[in-house]
Amino acid sequence: IATFFVDPLNHVDIKCPKCGFVKTINASGYKYIKNVFNVRCKCGHTFQGVFNFKRSCFKQVKLDGEVANTGDSDSDMISVHMLSMEGIGFRTMHRTGINEGDILDITFTLDNARKTEISRKVKVTSIQNNNVGARFHNRPPYDPDLGFYLMP
């Protein structure tokens, strides 16, 4: 069963596990569907999915940073565009060798008064072109820097 993460604007990318085709839909009409549903791709493959309307606070941002595969000395510049306590959305500038499931080292600087640098490991959950979605891997249970930054 595939889990489809809905962003704060109620958009969700549904990706076929067989052919990789991605379709973005508005999921606002599906907010109350809690059950597993069937998806039929244009390639003919049928698979099951469930929507995840994240409860955490997302913040749309524009932050600079770097990303590298864990253990790799080569890094790539990124632009972070979405941030929450659980995960991050960013765009890579050059790197194409990132795959779903990869564990990456990511560093970015908050645009707060202290210019706080955040360094984390992330697990890639989605990729579309150079846009990458990832969840923080082994995140600390309490993170005051990120928590205060994300407060409305």
GROMACS .gro file of N, CA and C in nm:
model
  456
    1ILE      N    1   0.085  -0.119   0.000
    1ILE     CA    2   0.000   0.000   0.000
    1ILE      C    3   0.089   0.123   0.000
    2ALA      N    4   0.068   0.210  -0.098
    2ALA     CA    5   0.147   0.332  -0.110
    2ALA      C    6   0.084   0.442  -0.025
    3THR      N    7   0.169   0.521   0.041
    3THR     CA    8   0.122   0.636   0.117
    3THR      C    9   0.152   0.761   0.037
    4PHE      N   10   0.048   0.843   0.016
    4PHE     CA   11   0.063   0.966  -0.060
    4PHE      C   12   0.050   1.083   0.037
    5PHE      N   13   0.157   1.161   0.049
    5PHE     CA   14   0.162   1.272   0.142
    5PHE      C   15   0.104   1.397   0.077
    6VAL      N   16   0.005   1.455   0.143
    6VAL     CA   17  -0.064   1.573   0.094
    6VAL      C   18   0.006   1.697   0.151
    7ASP      N   19   0.039   1.793   0.065
    7ASP     CA   20   0.108   1.914   0.112
    7ASP      C   21   0.007   2.014   0.170
    8PRO      N   22   0.055   2.123   0.228
    8PRO     CA   23  -0.035   2.220   0.291
    8PRO      C   24  -0.137   2.284   0.195
    9LEU      N   25  -0.110   2.280   0.066
    9LEU     CA   26  -0.203   2.335  -0.032
    9LEU      C   27  -0.299   2.228  -0.085
   10ASN      N   28  -0.298   2.110  -0.021
   10ASN     CA   29  -0.382   1.995  -0.056
   10ASN      C   30  -0.346   1.933  -0.191
   11HIS      N   31  -0.223   1.952  -0.237
   11HIS     CA   32  -0.177   1.886  -0.358
   11HIS      C   33  -0.105   1.758  -0.319
   12VAL      N   34  -0.120   1.657  -0.401
   12VAL     CA   35  -0.055   1.529  -0.374
   12VAL      C   36  -0.007   1.471  -0.506
   13ASP      N   37   0.113   1.415  -0.505
   13ASP     CA   38   0.168   1.346  -0.621
   13ASP      C   39   0.140   1.198  -0.607
   14ILE      N   40   0.070   1.142  -0.704
   14ILE     CA   41   0.044   0.998  -0.705
   14ILE      C   42   0.137   0.939  -0.809
   15LYS      N   43   0.226   0.850  -0.761
   15LYS     CA   44   0.329   0.793  -0.849
   15LYS      C   45   0.306   0.643  -0.865
   16CYS      N   46   0.302   0.599  -0.989
   16CYS     CA   47   0.286   0.457  -1.019
   16CYS      C   48   0.415   0.383  -0.984
   17PRO      N   49   0.407   0.279  -0.902
   17PRO     CA   50   0.529   0.206  -0.866
   17PRO      C   51   0.586   0.122  -0.981
   18LYS      N   52   0.504   0.099  -1.084
   18LYS     CA   53   0.551   0.017  -1.197
   18LYS      C   54   0.622   0.100  -1.303
   19CYS      N   55   0.558   0.208  -1.351
   19CYS     CA   56   0.617   0.284  -1.462
   19CYS      C   57   0.676   0.418  -1.418
   20GLY      N   58   0.645   0.463  -1.295
   20GLY     CA   59   0.700   0.589  -1.245
   20GLY      C   60   0.622   0.713  -1.285
   21PHE      N   61   0.510   0.696  -1.359
   21PHE     CA   62   0.429   0.810  -1.398
   21PHE      C   63   0.377   0.881  -1.274
   22VAL      N   64   0.384   1.016  -1.274
   22VAL     CA   65   0.339   1.095  -1.160
   22VAL      C   66   0.226   1.187  -1.205
   23LYS      N   67   0.117   1.185  -1.126
   23LYS     CA   68   0.006   1.277  -1.151
   23LYS      C   69  -0.019   1.354  -1.023
   24THR      N   70  -0.025   1.487  -1.034
   24THR     CA   71  -0.054   1.573  -0.920
   24THR      C   72  -0.202   1.605  -0.921
   25ILE      N   73  -0.267   1.582  -0.805
   25ILE     CA   74  -0.409   1.612  -0.794
   25ILE      C   75  -0.436   1.698  -0.671
   26ASN      N   76  -0.552   1.759  -0.668
   26ASN     CA   77  -0.597   1.834  -0.551
   26ASN      C   78  -0.673   1.734  -0.463
   27ALA      N   79  -0.625   1.713  -0.341
   27ALA     CA   80  -0.682   1.611  -0.253
   27ALA      C   81  -0.781   1.667  -0.152
   28SER      N   82  -0.820   1.794  -0.166
   28SER     CA   83  -0.909   1.852  -0.066
   28SER      C   84  -1.042   1.779  -0.059
   29GLY      N   85  -1.090   1.723  -0.167
   29GLY     CA   86  -1.215   1.648  -0.167
   29GLY      C   87  -1.203   1.510  -0.106
   30TYR      N   88  -1.082   1.467  -0.074
   30TYR     CA   89  -1.058   1.333  -0.019
   30TYR      C   90  -1.019   1.338   0.128
   31LYS      N   91  -1.035   1.452   0.192
   31LYS     CA   92  -0.986   1.473   0.329
   31LYS      C   93  -1.045   1.374   0.429
   32TYR      N   94  -1.166   1.329   0.405
   32TYR     CA   95  -1.233   1.243   0.501
   32TYR      C   96  -1.226   1.095   0.464
   33ILE      N   97  -1.155   1.063   0.358
   33ILE     CA   98  -1.136   0.923   0.320
   33ILE      C   99  -1.018   0.868   0.400
   34LYS      N  100  -1.046   0.777   0.490
   34LYS     CA  101  -0.942   0.719   0.575
   34LYS      C  102  -0.902   0.579   0.528
   35ASN      N  103  -0.980   0.522   0.438
   35ASN     CA  104  -0.956   0.385   0.393
   35ASN      C  105  -0.858   0.380   0.276
   36VAL      N  106  -0.810   0.262   0.252
   36VAL     CA  107  -0.724   0.235   0.136
   36VAL      C  108  -0.810   0.244   0.011
   37PHE      N  109  -0.754   0.301  -0.096
   37PHE     CA  110  -0.827   0.312  -0.222
   37PHE      C  111  -0.742   0.254  -0.334
   38ASN      N  112  -0.807   0.222  -0.445
   38ASN     CA  113  -0.738   0.167  -0.562
   38ASN      C  114  -0.706   0.277  -0.661
   39VAL      N  115  -0.589   0.267  -0.722
   39VAL     CA  116  -0.544   0.362  -0.824
   39VAL      C  117  -0.513   0.282  -0.950
   40ARG      N  118  -0.559   0.331  -1.064
   40ARG     CA  119  -0.527   0.267  -1.191
   40ARG      C  120  -0.448   0.366  -1.275
   41CYS      N  121  -0.325   0.328  -1.307
   41CYS     CA  122  -0.236   0.413  -1.385
   41CYS      C  123  -0.269   0.403  -1.533
   42LYS      N  124  -0.222   0.502  -1.609
   42LYS     CA  125  -0.244   0.499  -1.754
   42LYS      C  126  -0.170   0.384  -1.820
   43CYS      N  127  -0.068   0.326  -1.750
   43CYS     CA  128   0.004   0.210  -1.804
   43CYS      C  129  -0.075   0.081  -1.783
   44GLY      N  130  -0.187   0.090  -1.707
   44GLY     CA  131  -0.271  -0.027  -1.682
   44GLY      C  132  -0.248  -0.091  -1.546
   45HIS      N  133  -0.141  -0.052  -1.478
   45HIS     CA  134  -0.111  -0.109  -1.346
   45HIS      C  135  -0.209  -0.056  -1.242
   46THR      N  136  -0.261  -0.145  -1.157
   46THR     CA  137  -0.351  -0.107  -1.048
   46THR      C  138  -0.278  -0.130  -0.917
   47PHE      N  139  -0.286  -0.032  -0.826
   47PHE     CA  140  -0.221  -0.044  -0.695
   47PHE      C  141  -0.307   0.026  -0.592
   48GLN      N  142  -0.276   0.001  -0.464
   48GLN     CA  143  -0.353   0.059  -0.355
   48GLN      C  144  -0.277   0.175  -0.293
   49GLY      N  145  -0.352   0.270  -0.239
   49GLY     CA  146  -0.290   0.385  -0.175
   49GLY      C  147  -0.375   0.438  -0.061
   50VAL      N  148  -0.314   0.526   0.015
   50VAL     CA  149  -0.382   0.595   0.124
   50VAL      C  150  -0.324   0.735   0.133
   51PHE      N  151  -0.411   0.835   0.160
   51PHE     CA  152  -0.364   0.972   0.175
   51PHE      C  153  -0.316   0.995   0.317
   52ASN      N  154  -0.210   1.074   0.332
   52ASN     CA  155  -0.161   1.116   0.463
   52ASN      C  156  -0.166   1.268   0.465
   53PHE      N  157  -0.267   1.320   0.536
   53PHE     CA  158  -0.278   1.465   0.555
   53PHE      C  159  -0.199   1.495   0.683
   54LYS      N  160  -0.075   1.536   0.666
   54LYS     CA  161   0.014   1.557   0.780
   54LYS      C  162  -0.044   1.661   0.875
   55ARG      N  163  -0.028   1.634   1.003
   55ARG     CA  164  -0.079   1.724   1.105
   55ARG      C  165   0.024   1.829   1.145
   56SER      N  166   0.146   1.808   1.107
   56SER     CA  167   0.250   1.899   1.152
   56SER      C  168   0.243   2.031   1.075
   57CYS      N  169   0.303   2.131   1.133
   57CYS     CA  170   0.305   2.265   1.074
   57CYS      C  171   0.414   2.273   0.967
   58PHE      N  172   0.373   2.302   0.845
   58PHE     CA  173   0.467   2.324   0.737
   58PHE      C  174   0.489   2.473   0.721
   59LYS      N  175   0.606   2.508   0.679
   59LYS     CA  176   0.635   2.648   0.649
   59LYS      C  177   0.700   2.653   0.512
   60GLN      N  178   0.646   2.737   0.425
   60GLN     CA  179   0.711   2.757   0.297
   60GLN      C  180   0.825   2.855   0.318
   61VAL      N  181   0.943   2.816   0.271
   61VAL     CA  182   1.065   2.893   0.297
   61VAL      C  183   1.147   2.905   0.170
   62LYS      N  184   1.251   2.983   0.178
   62LYS     CA  185   1.351   2.991   0.070
   62LYS      C  186   1.486   3.001   0.140
   63LEU      N  187   1.547   2.883   0.161
   63LEU     CA  188   1.672   2.873   0.235
   63LEU      C  189   1.776   2.802   0.150
   64ASP      N  190   1.900   2.843   0.162
   64ASP     CA  191   2.010   2.778   0.090
   64ASP      C  192   2.070   2.669   0.177
   65GLY      N  193   2.122   2.565   0.112
   65GLY     CA  194   2.185   2.457   0.186
   65GLY      C  195   2.267   2.368   0.096
   66GLU      N  196   2.310   2.255   0.154
   66GLU     CA  197   2.389   2.155   0.082
   66GLU      C  198   2.336   2.017   0.115
   67VAL      N  199   2.353   1.925   0.021
   67VAL     CA  200   2.313   1.786   0.043
   67VAL      C  201   2.421   1.694  -0.013
   68ALA      N  202   2.440   1.580   0.052
   68ALA     CA  203   2.534   1.478   0.005
   68ALA      C  204   2.483   1.342   0.047
   69ASN      N  205   2.510   1.241  -0.034
   69ASN     CA  206   2.480   1.105   0.009
   69ASN      C  207   2.566   1.074   0.130
   70THR      N  208   2.510   1.006   0.229
   70THR     CA  209   2.584   0.973   0.350
   70THR      C  210   2.713   0.901   0.314
   71GLY      N  211   2.823   0.950   0.367
   71GLY     CA  212   2.954   0.891   0.340
   71GLY      C  213   3.020   0.941   0.213
   72ASP      N  214   2.952   1.026   0.139
   72ASP     CA  215   3.006   1.079   0.013
   72ASP      C  216   3.062   1.219   0.040
   73SER      N  217   3.179   1.247  -0.013
   73SER     CA  218   3.240   1.379   0.010
   73SER      C  219   3.188   1.484  -0.089
   74ASP      N  220   3.127   1.441  -0.200
   74ASP     CA  221   3.073   1.536  -0.298
   74ASP      C  222   2.937   1.585  -0.251
   75SER      N  223   2.921   1.717  -0.249
   75SER     CA  224   2.793   1.774  -0.208
   75SER      C  225   2.736   1.857  -0.322
   76ASP      N  226   2.607   1.888  -0.312
   76ASP     CA  227   2.539   1.969  -0.412
   76ASP      C  228   2.462   2.079  -0.340
   77MET      N  229   2.454   2.194  -0.401
   77MET     CA  230   2.378   2.305  -0.345
   77MET      C  231   2.229   2.276  -0.361
   78ILE      N  232   2.150   2.318  -0.262
   78ILE     CA  233   2.006   2.299  -0.268
   78ILE      C  234   1.936   2.429  -0.228
   79SER      N  235   1.810   2.436  -0.265
   79SER     CA  236   1.722   2.543  -0.220
   79SER      C  237   1.605   2.476  -0.146
   80VAL      N  238   1.596   2.500  -0.017
   80VAL     CA  239   1.489   2.442   0.065
   80VAL      C  240   1.364   2.527   0.045
   81HIS      N  241   1.251   2.463   0.009
   81HIS     CA  242   1.129   2.540  -0.014
   81HIS      C  243   1.017   2.505   0.082
   82MET      N  244   1.027   2.392   0.155
   82MET     CA  245   0.925   2.356   0.251
   82MET      C  246   0.991   2.288   0.370
   83LEU      N  247   0.943   2.320   0.491
   83LEU     CA  248   1.008   2.272   0.612
   83LEU      C  249   0.904   2.243   0.719
   84SER      N  250   0.922   2.132   0.791
   84SER     CA  251   0.839   2.099   0.906
   84SER      C  252   0.928   2.031   1.009
   85MET      N  253   0.870   1.996   1.123
   85MET     CA  254   0.946   1.924   1.226
   85MET      C  255   0.980   1.783   1.179
   86GLU      N  256   0.900   1.728   1.089
   86GLU     CA  257   0.920   1.590   1.043
   86GLU      C  258   0.996   1.578   0.912
   87GLY      N  259   0.998   1.683   0.831
   87GLY     CA  260   1.058   1.666   0.700
   87GLY      C  261   1.089   1.795   0.629
   88ILE      N  262   1.131   1.778   0.503
   88ILE     CA  263   1.182   1.890   0.426
   88ILE      C  264   1.154   1.867   0.278
   89GLY      N  265   1.131   1.977   0.206
   89GLY     CA  266   1.121   1.972   0.061
   89GLY      C  267   1.227   2.064   0.004
   90PHE      N  268   1.302   2.016  -0.093
   90PHE     CA  269   1.409   2.098  -0.150
   90PHE      C  270   1.430   2.066  -0.296
   91ARG      N  271   1.500   2.156  -0.362
   91ARG     CA  272   1.534   2.141  -0.504
   91ARG      C  273   1.685   2.134  -0.514
   92THR      N  274   1.734   2.032  -0.584
   92THR     CA  275   1.878   2.020  -0.607
   92THR      C  276   1.915   2.104  -0.728
   93MET      N  277   2.039   2.153  -0.729
   93MET     CA  278   2.084   2.235  -0.840
   93MET      C  279   2.140   2.151  -0.955
   94HIS      N  280   2.209   2.041  -0.921
   94HIS     CA  281   2.274   1.961  -1.026
   94HIS      C  282   2.255   1.811  -1.011
   95ARG      N  283   2.261   1.762  -0.890
   95ARG     CA  284   2.268   1.619  -0.862
   95ARG      C  285   2.146   1.544  -0.914
   96THR      N  286   2.170   1.434  -0.982
   96THR     CA  287   2.060   1.349  -1.027
   96THR      C  288   2.071   1.209  -0.970
   97GLY      N  289   2.174   1.179  -0.892
   97GLY     CA  290   2.196   1.045  -0.838
   97GLY      C  291   2.124   1.018  -0.707
   98ILE      N  292   2.021   1.094  -0.674
   98ILE     CA  293   1.945   1.072  -0.552
   98ILE      C  294   1.826   0.983  -0.585
   99ASN      N  295   1.803   0.881  -0.502
   99ASN     CA  296   1.693   0.788  -0.524
   99ASN      C  297   1.605   0.779  -0.400
  100GLU      N  298   1.479   0.739  -0.420
  100GLU     CA  299   1.390   0.719  -0.307
  100GLU      C  300   1.451   0.615  -0.214
  101GLY      N  301   1.444   0.642  -0.084
  101GLY     CA  302   1.500   0.551   0.015
  101GLY      C  303   1.642   0.586   0.055
  102ASP      N  304   1.710   0.671  -0.021
  102ASP     CA  305   1.847   0.712   0.014
  102ASP      C  306   1.848   0.788   0.145
  103ILE      N  307   1.955   0.768   0.222
  103ILE     CA  308   1.979   0.848   0.342
  103ILE      C  309   2.082   0.954   0.304
  104LEU      N  310   2.045   1.081   0.323
  104LEU     CA  311   2.130   1.193   0.282
  104LEU      C  312   2.170   1.276   0.403
  105ASP      N  313   2.286   1.341   0.394
  105ASP     CA  314   2.327   1.441   0.492
  105ASP      C  315   2.288   1.576   0.434
  106ILE      N  316   2.212   1.654   0.512
  106ILE     CA  317   2.164   1.782   0.463
  106ILE      C  318   2.199   1.890   0.564
  107THR      N  319   2.241   2.005   0.514
  107THR     CA  320   2.273   2.120   0.599
  107THR      C  321   2.211   2.243   0.534
  108PHE      N  322   2.142   2.324   0.616
  108PHE     CA  323   2.086   2.449   0.565
  108PHE      C  324   2.086   2.551   0.678
  109THR      N  325   2.076   2.677   0.641
  109THR     CA  326   2.081   2.786   0.737
  109THR      C  327   1.946   2.855   0.743
  110LEU      N  328   1.891   2.866   0.864
  110LEU     CA  329   1.763   2.935   0.883
  110LEU      C  330   1.783   3.085   0.862
  111ASP      N  331   1.677   3.152   0.821
  111ASP     CA  332   1.686   3.297   0.801
  111ASP      C  333   1.636   3.372   0.925
  112ASN      N  334   1.665   3.317   1.044
  112ASN     CA  335   1.630   3.385   1.169
  112ASN      C  336   1.743   3.480   1.208
  113ALA      N  337   1.727   3.551   1.318
  113ALA     CA  338   1.827   3.649   1.360
  113ALA      C  339   1.962   3.585   1.389
  114ARG      N  340   1.963   3.462   1.439
  114ARG     CA  341   2.088   3.394   1.473
  114ARG      C  342   2.151   3.319   1.356
  115LYS      N  343   2.081   3.315   1.242
  115LYS     CA  344   2.130   3.241   1.124
  115LYS      C  345   2.170   3.099   1.163
  116THR      N  346   2.079   3.030   1.232
  116THR     CA  347   2.104   2.897   1.285
  116THR      C  348   2.129   2.796   1.173
  117GLU      N  349   2.238   2.720   1.186
  117GLU     CA  350   2.268   2.614   1.089
  117GLU      C  351   2.208   2.484   1.140
  118ILE      N  352   2.133   2.417   1.053
  118ILE     CA  353   2.069   2.289   1.085
  118ILE      C  354   2.136   2.182   1.000
  119SER      N  355   2.184   2.077   1.067
  119SER     CA  356   2.244   1.961   0.997
  119SER      C  357   2.169   1.837   1.040
  120ARG      N  358   2.118   1.763   0.943
  120ARG     CA  359   2.038   1.643   0.972
  120ARG      C  360   2.065   1.535   0.868
  121LYS      N  361   2.028   1.415   0.904
  121LYS     CA  362   2.017   1.306   0.807
  121LYS      C  363   1.871   1.298   0.767
  122VAL      N  364   1.846   1.276   0.639
  122VAL     CA  365   1.709   1.264   0.590
  122VAL      C  366   1.697   1.137   0.506
  123LYS      N  367   1.575   1.084   0.502
  123LYS     CA  368   1.545   0.969   0.415
  123LYS      C  369   1.452   1.018   0.305
  124VAL      N  370   1.494   1.000   0.181
  124VAL     CA  371   1.420   1.049   0.064
  124VAL      C  372   1.290   0.970   0.050
  125THR      N  373   1.177   1.043   0.041
  125THR     CA  374   1.046   0.979   0.025
  125THR      C  375   0.987   1.001  -0.113
  126SER      N  376   1.028   1.108  -0.181
  126SER     CA  377   0.975   1.132  -0.315
  126SER      C  378   1.072   1.217  -0.396
  127ILE      N  379   1.070   1.195  -0.526
  127ILE     CA  380   1.154   1.273  -0.619
  127ILE      C  381   1.072   1.300  -0.744
  128GLN      N  382   1.072   1.425  -0.786
  128GLN     CA  383   1.011   1.460  -0.914
  128GLN      C  384   1.101   1.565  -0.977
  129ASN      N  385   1.166   1.528  -1.086
  129ASN     CA  386   1.268   1.611  -1.150
  129ASN      C  387   1.377   1.641  -1.045
  130ASN      N  388   1.404   1.767  -1.016
  130ASN     CA  389   1.504   1.800  -0.914
  130ASN      C  390   1.441   1.832  -0.778
  131ASN      N  391   1.309   1.813  -0.765
  131ASN     CA  392   1.241   1.836  -0.638
  131ASN      C  393   1.243   1.709  -0.554
  132VAL      N  394   1.288   1.722  -0.430
  132VAL     CA  395   1.304   1.607  -0.342
  132VAL      C  396   1.224   1.631  -0.214
  133GLY      N  397   1.150   1.531  -0.172
  133GLY     CA  398   1.081   1.532  -0.044
  133GLY      C  399   1.148   1.430   0.046
  134ALA      N  400   1.171   1.466   0.172
  134ALA     CA  401   1.242   1.375   0.262
  134ALA      C  402   1.192   1.394   0.405
  135ARG      N  403   1.204   1.287   0.483
  135ARG     CA  404   1.170   1.292   0.625
  135ARG      C  405   1.300   1.289   0.703
  136PHE      N  406   1.302   1.365   0.814
  136PHE     CA  407   1.421   1.363   0.898
  136PHE      C  408   1.440   1.223   0.955
  137HIS      N  409   1.561   1.173   0.946
  137HIS     CA  410   1.596   1.037   0.988
  137HIS      C  411   1.657   1.043   1.128
  138ASN      N  412   1.601   0.966   1.220
  138ASN     CA  413   1.647   0.966   1.360
  138ASN      C  414   1.651   1.108   1.416
  139ARG      N  415   1.543   1.182   1.395
  139ARG     CA  416   1.539   1.321   1.441
  139ARG      C  417   1.536   1.327   1.593
  140PRO      N  418   1.589   1.434   1.650
  140PRO     CA  419   1.586   1.449   1.795
  140PRO      C  420   1.441   1.467   1.842
  141PRO      N  421   1.408   1.417   1.963
  141PRO     CA  422   1.271   1.429   2.011
  141PRO      C  423   1.230   1.574   2.038
  142TYR      N  424   1.326   1.658   2.066
  142TYR     CA  425   1.297   1.798   2.093
  142TYR      C  426   1.400   1.882   2.019
  143ASP      N  427   1.355   1.975   1.937
  143ASP     CA  428   1.445   2.057   1.857
  143ASP      C  429   1.401   2.203   1.869
  144PRO      N  430   1.453   2.275   1.969
  144PRO     CA  431   1.406   2.412   1.992
  144PRO      C  432   1.435   2.507   1.876
  145ASP      N  433   1.549   2.493   1.809
  145ASP     CA  434   1.581   2.584   1.699
  145ASP      C  435   1.477   2.574   1.588
  146LEU      N  436   1.449   2.453   1.543
  146LEU     CA  437   1.352   2.433   1.437
  146LEU      C  438   1.210   2.461   1.486
  147GLY      N  439   1.181   2.420   1.609
  147GLY     CA  440   1.047   2.442   1.665
  147GLY      C  441   1.011   2.589   1.674
  148PHE      N  442   1.101   2.672   1.726
  148PHE     CA  443   1.074   2.815   1.735
  148PHE      C  444   1.066   2.879   1.597
  149TYR      N  445   1.150   2.832   1.505
  149TYR     CA  446   1.149   2.887   1.370
  149TYR      C  447   1.015   2.861   1.301
  150LEU      N  448   0.957   2.744   1.325
  150LEU     CA  449   0.833   2.706   1.257
  150LEU      C  450   0.707   2.761   1.322
  151MET      N  451   0.722   2.821   1.440
  151MET     CA  452   0.603   2.876   1.507
  151MET      C  453   0.539   2.985   1.421
  152PRO      N  454   0.403   2.986   1.416
  152PRO     CA  455   0.336   3.088   1.335
  152PRO      C  456   0.355   3.229   1.390
   0.00000   0.00000   0.00000
